[in-house]
Coordinates of C-alpha atoms and ligand atoms in Angstrom, one line a residue:
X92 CA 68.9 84.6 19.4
X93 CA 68.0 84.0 23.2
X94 CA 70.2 85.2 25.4
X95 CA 72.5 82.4 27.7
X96 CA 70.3 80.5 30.6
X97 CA 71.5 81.4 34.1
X98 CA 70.9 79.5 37.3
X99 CA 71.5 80.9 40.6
X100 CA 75.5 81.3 41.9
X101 CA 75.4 78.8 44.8
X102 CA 73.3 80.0 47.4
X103 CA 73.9 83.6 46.6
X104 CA 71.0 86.0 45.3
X105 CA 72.8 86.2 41.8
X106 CA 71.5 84.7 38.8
X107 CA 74.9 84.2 36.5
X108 CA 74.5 82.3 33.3
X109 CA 75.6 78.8 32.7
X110 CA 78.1 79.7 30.3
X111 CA 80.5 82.5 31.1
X112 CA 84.1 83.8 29.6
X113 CA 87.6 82.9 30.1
X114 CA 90.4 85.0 29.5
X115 CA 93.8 83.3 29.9
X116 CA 96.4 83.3 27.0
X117 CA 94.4 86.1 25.3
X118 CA 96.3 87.6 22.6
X119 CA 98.6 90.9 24.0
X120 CA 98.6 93.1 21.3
X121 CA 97.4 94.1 17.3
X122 CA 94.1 93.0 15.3
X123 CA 94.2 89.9 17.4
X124 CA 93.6 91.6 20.6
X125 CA 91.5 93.6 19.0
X126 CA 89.1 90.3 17.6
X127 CA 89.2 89.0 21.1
X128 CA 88.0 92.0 22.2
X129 CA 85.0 91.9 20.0
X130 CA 84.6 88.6 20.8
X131 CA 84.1 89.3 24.8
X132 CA 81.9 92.2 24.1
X133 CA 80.0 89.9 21.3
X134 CA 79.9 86.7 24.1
X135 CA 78.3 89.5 26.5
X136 CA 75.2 90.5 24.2
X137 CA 74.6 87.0 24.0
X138 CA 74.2 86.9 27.7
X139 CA 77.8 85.7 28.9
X140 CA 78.3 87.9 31.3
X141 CA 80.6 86.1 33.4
X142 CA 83.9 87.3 33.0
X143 CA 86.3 85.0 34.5
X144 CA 90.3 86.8 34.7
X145 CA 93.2 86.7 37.4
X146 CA 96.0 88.8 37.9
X147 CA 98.7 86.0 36.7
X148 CA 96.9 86.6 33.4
X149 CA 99.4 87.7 31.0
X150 CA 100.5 89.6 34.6
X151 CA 97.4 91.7 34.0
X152 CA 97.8 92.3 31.0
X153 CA 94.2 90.0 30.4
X154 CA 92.5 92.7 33.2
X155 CA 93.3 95.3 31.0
X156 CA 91.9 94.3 28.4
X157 CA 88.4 93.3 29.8
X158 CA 88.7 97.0 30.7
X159 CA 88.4 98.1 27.5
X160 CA 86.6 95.7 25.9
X161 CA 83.3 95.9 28.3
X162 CA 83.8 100.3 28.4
X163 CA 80.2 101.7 28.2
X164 CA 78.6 98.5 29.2
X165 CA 76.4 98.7 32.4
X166 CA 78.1 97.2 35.1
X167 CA 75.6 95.9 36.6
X168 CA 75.2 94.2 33.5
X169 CA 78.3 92.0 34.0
X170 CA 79.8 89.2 36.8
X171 CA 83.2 90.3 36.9
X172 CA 85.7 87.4 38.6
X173 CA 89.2 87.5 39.2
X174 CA 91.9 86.1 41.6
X175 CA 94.9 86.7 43.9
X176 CA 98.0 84.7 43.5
X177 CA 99.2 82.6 46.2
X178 CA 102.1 84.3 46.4
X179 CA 100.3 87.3 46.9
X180 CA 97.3 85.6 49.4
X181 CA 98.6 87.1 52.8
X182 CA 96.1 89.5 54.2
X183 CA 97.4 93.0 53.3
X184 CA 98.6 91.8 49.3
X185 CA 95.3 90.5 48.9
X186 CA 93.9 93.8 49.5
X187 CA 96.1 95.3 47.5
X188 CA 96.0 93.0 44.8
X189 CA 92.0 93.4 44.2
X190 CA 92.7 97.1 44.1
X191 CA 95.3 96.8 41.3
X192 CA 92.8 94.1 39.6
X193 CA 89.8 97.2 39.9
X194 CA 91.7 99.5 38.3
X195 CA 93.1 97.5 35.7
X196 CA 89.4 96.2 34.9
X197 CA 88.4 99.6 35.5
X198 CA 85.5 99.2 37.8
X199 CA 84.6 100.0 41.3
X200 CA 84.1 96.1 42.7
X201 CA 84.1 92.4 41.3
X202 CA 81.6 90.4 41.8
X203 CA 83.5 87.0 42.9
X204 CA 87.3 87.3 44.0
X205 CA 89.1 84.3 44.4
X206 CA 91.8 82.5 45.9
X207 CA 94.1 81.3 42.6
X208 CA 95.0 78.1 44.4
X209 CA 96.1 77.0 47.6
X210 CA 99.8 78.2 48.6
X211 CA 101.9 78.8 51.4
X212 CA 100.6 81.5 53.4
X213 CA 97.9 80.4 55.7
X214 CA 94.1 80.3 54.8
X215 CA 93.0 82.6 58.1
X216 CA 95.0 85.5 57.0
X217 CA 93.5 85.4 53.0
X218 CA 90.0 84.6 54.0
X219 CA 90.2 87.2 56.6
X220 CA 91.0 89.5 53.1
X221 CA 88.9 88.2 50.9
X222 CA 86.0 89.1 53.9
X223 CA 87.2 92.4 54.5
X224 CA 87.4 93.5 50.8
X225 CA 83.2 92.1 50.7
X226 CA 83.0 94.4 53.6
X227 CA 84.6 97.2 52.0
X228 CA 82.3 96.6 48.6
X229 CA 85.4 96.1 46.7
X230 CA 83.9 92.6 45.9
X231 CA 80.2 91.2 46.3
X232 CA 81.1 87.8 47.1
X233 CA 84.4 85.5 47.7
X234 CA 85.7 82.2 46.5
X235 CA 88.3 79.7 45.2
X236 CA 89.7 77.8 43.2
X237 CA 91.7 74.1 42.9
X238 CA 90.2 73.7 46.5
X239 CA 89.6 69.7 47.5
X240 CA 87.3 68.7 49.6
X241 CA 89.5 69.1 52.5
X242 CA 90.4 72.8 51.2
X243 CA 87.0 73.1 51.2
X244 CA 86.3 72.7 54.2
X245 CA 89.4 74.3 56.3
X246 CA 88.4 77.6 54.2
X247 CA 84.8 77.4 55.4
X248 CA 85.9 77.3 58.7
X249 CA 87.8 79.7 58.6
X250 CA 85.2 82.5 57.1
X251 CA 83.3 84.3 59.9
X252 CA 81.2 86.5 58.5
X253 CA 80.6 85.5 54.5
X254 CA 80.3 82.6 52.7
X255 CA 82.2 80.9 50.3
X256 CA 80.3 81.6 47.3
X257 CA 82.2 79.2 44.7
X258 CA 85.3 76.9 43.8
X259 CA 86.7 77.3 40.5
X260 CA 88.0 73.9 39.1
X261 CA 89.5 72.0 36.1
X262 CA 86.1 70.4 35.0
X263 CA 86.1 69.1 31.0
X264 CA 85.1 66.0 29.1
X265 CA 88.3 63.8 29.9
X266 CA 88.7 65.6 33.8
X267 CA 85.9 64.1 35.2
X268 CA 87.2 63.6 38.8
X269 CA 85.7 66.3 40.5
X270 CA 82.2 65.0 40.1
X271 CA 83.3 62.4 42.7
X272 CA 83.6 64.5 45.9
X273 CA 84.0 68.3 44.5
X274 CA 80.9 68.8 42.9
X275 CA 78.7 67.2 45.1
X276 CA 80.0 69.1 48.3
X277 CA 79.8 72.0 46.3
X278 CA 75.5 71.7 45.7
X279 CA 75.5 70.5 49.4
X280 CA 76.8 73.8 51.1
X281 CA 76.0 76.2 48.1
X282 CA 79.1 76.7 46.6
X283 CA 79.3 77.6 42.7
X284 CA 81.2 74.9 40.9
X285 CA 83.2 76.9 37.8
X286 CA 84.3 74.5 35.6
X287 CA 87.8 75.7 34.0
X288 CA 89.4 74.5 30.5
X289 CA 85.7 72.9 29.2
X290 CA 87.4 72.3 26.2
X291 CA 91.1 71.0 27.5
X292 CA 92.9 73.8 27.1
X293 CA 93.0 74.1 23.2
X294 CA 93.0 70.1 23.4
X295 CA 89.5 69.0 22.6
X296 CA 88.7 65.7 21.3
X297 CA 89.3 65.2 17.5
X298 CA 86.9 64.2 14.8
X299 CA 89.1 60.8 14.0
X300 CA 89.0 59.7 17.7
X301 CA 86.6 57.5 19.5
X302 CA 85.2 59.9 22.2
X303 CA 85.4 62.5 19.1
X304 CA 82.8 60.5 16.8
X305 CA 80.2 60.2 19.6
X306 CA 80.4 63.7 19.6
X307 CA 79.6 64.4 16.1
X308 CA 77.3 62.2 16.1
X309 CA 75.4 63.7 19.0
X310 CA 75.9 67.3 17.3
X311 CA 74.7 65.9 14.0
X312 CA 71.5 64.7 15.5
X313 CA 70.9 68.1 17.1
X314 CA 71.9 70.6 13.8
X315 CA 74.7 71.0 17.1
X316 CA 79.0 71.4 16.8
X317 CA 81.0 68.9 19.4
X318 CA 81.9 71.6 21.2
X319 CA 78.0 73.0 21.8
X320 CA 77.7 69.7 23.0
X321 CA 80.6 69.1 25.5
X322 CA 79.5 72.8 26.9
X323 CA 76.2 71.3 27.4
X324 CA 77.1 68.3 29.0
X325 CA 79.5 69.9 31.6
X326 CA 76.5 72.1 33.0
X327 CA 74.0 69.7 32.7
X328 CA 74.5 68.8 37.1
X329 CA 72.7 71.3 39.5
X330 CA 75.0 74.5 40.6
X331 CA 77.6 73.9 37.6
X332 CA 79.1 76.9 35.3
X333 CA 81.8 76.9 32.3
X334 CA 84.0 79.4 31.6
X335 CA 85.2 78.6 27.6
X336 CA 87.7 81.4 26.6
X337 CA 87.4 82.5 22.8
X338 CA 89.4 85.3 21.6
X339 CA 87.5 84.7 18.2
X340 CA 84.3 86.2 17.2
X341 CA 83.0 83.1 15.6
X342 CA 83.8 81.0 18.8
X343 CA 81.9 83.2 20.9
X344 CA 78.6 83.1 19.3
X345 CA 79.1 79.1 19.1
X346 CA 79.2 79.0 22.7
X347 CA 76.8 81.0 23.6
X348 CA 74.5 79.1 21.5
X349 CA 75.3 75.8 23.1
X350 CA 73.2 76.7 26.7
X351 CA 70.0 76.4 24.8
X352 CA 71.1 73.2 23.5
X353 CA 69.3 70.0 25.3
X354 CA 70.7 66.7 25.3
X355 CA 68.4 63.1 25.8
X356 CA 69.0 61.4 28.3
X357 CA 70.5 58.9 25.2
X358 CA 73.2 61.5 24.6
X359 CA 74.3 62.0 27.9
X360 CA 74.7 58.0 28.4
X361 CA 76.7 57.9 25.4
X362 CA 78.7 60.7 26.7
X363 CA 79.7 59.2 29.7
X364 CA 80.3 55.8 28.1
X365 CA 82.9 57.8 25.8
X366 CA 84.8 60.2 28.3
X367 CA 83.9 58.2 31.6
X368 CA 84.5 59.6 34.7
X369 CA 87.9 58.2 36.7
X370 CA 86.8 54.9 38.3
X371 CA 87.3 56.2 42.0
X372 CA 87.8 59.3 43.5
X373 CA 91.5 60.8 42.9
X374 CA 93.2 64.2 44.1
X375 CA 91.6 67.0 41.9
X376 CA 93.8 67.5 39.4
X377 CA 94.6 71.1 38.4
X378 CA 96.2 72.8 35.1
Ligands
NAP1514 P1 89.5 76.3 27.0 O1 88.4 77.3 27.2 O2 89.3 74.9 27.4 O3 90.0 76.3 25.5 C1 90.4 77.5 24.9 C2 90.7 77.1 23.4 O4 89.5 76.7 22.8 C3 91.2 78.3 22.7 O5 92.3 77.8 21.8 C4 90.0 78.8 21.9 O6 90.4 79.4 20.6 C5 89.4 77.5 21.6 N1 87.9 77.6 21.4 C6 87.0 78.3 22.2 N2 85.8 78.2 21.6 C7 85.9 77.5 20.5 C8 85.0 77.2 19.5 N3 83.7 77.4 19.6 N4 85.5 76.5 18.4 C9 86.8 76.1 18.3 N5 87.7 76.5 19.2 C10 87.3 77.2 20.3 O7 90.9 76.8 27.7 P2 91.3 77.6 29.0 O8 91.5 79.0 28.5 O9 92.4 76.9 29.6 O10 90.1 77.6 30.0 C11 89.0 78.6 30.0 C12 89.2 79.6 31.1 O11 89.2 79.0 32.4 C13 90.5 80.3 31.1 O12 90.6 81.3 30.0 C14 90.5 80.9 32.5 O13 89.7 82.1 32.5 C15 89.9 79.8 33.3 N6 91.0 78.9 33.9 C16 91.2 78.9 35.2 C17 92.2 78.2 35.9 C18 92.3 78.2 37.3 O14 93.3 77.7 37.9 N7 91.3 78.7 38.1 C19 93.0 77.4 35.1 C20 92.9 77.4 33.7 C21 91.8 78.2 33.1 P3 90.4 81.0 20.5 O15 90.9 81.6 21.8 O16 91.4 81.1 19.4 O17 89.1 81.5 20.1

């Protein structure tokens, strides 16, 4: 099987594939830890390297378990990503906090560390972090995530000396918003647009609904699952990655297998006829 496409991480020298991995709600302990487990290091020989995690993440517990799950792999292999809490985003908790997130991966940097969302403490202070810990080489690029436009652009300002390398954001078929202003600032100033939840959240589309039929039908024509083709269609724009989690072996592979899936340019308008995006721009909603 061919391994996942990649396309390069906003204007960065990284090539990351389209489809990565998420790791929220994964299972805490037994055989299903164990199968979710399997199913990261079985996502990765398929080419997802992108591991997507956070310290809120079952309050590490998620960390820890990447860990062990990608032991004896090549780092330089994987795209490890995780993020710092606002409540931990003033300068010296950041740092701290992507320490306690390197040893809890076990590895020596990340490759993108982000800002969780957008809290109290003010954005000089955690960019000021987030630059220092590239500095230091406990992370290769920073970022992230939630971020509006206006976000956007108060965080760029207030980076001196690396770029903001991507914005991680709620980005599936019926959370279309972000294609109005997000996105397309993102491919301007060469930000990586992470899409988050591609398949709701453990909400996807039924079979017996409207917007779920179109999808069948689409997979049916293409030997496809609705899911293959919803992962297809959310990195079909230029600069755009997914992040599905799958603590399940079987959901792995399927994903993986969707990047070499090609929709028509008939199966995209039907797509957007079924899950339209919102009819004007709206504040980025978030999970
Ligand atoms: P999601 O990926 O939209 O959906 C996950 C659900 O879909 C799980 O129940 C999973 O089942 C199921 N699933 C996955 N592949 C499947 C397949 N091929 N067939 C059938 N079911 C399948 O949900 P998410 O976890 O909310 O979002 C993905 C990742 O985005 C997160 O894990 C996290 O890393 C990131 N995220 C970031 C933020 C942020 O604020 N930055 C917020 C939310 C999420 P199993 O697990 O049982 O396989």
């Amino acid at each position: 099987m061919a391994l996942v496409r990649t396309r390069p991480f906003g204007a960065s020298r990284y090539d990351v594939p389209v489809i990565g991995q998420g790791t929220w709600n994964l299972p805490r302990s037994g055989a299903p830890l164990e199968e979710a487990k399997r199913a990261l290091r079985a996502g990765i020989e398929l080419g997802m390297v992108h591991i997507d995690s956070a310290e809120m993440y079952g309050d590490g517990a998620s960390e820890r378990a990447i860990g062990e799950a990608i032991a004896g792999i090549p780092r330089e292999r994987l795209f490890l990503v995780s993020k710092v809490l606002p409540s931990n985003a003033s300068y010296e908790q950041t740092i701290r906090s992507c320490e306690a997130s390197l040893r809890r991966l076990r590895t020596e940097y990340l490759d993108c560390y982000l800002l969780h969302w957008r809290g109290a403490y003010p954005l000089e202070g955690t960019m000021a972090a987030l630059e220092r810990l590239v500095d230091d080489g406990k992370t290769r690029m920073l970022g992230v995530s939630n971020f509006d436009v206006a976000d956007l652009e108060e965080a760029r300002s207030a980076l001196r000396t690396h770029p903001l390398a991507c914005n991680q954001v709620l980005y599936h078929l019926e959370e279309r918003g972000a294609e109005w202003g997000v996105q397309p600032f993102c491919a301007l100033h060469g930000i990586a647009f992470v899409g988050y939840s591609p398949f709701g959240s453990g909400d996807f589309p039924s079979e017996g609904t409207p917007g779920g039929k179109v999808l069948n039908e689409i997979a049916a024509r293409h030997g496809a699952t609705p899911r293959q083709v919803a992962l297809a269609f959310l990195v079909r724009l230029e600069g755009t990655f997914t992040i599905p989690k799958a603590a399940h072996v079987a959901h792995a592979r399927e994903n993986a297998a969707a990047a070499s899936l090609e929709l028509g340019a008939g199966d995209l308008a039907a797509i957007e006829a079924a899950f339209p995006k919102p009819g004007r721009d709206e504040p980025l909603a978030m999970l």
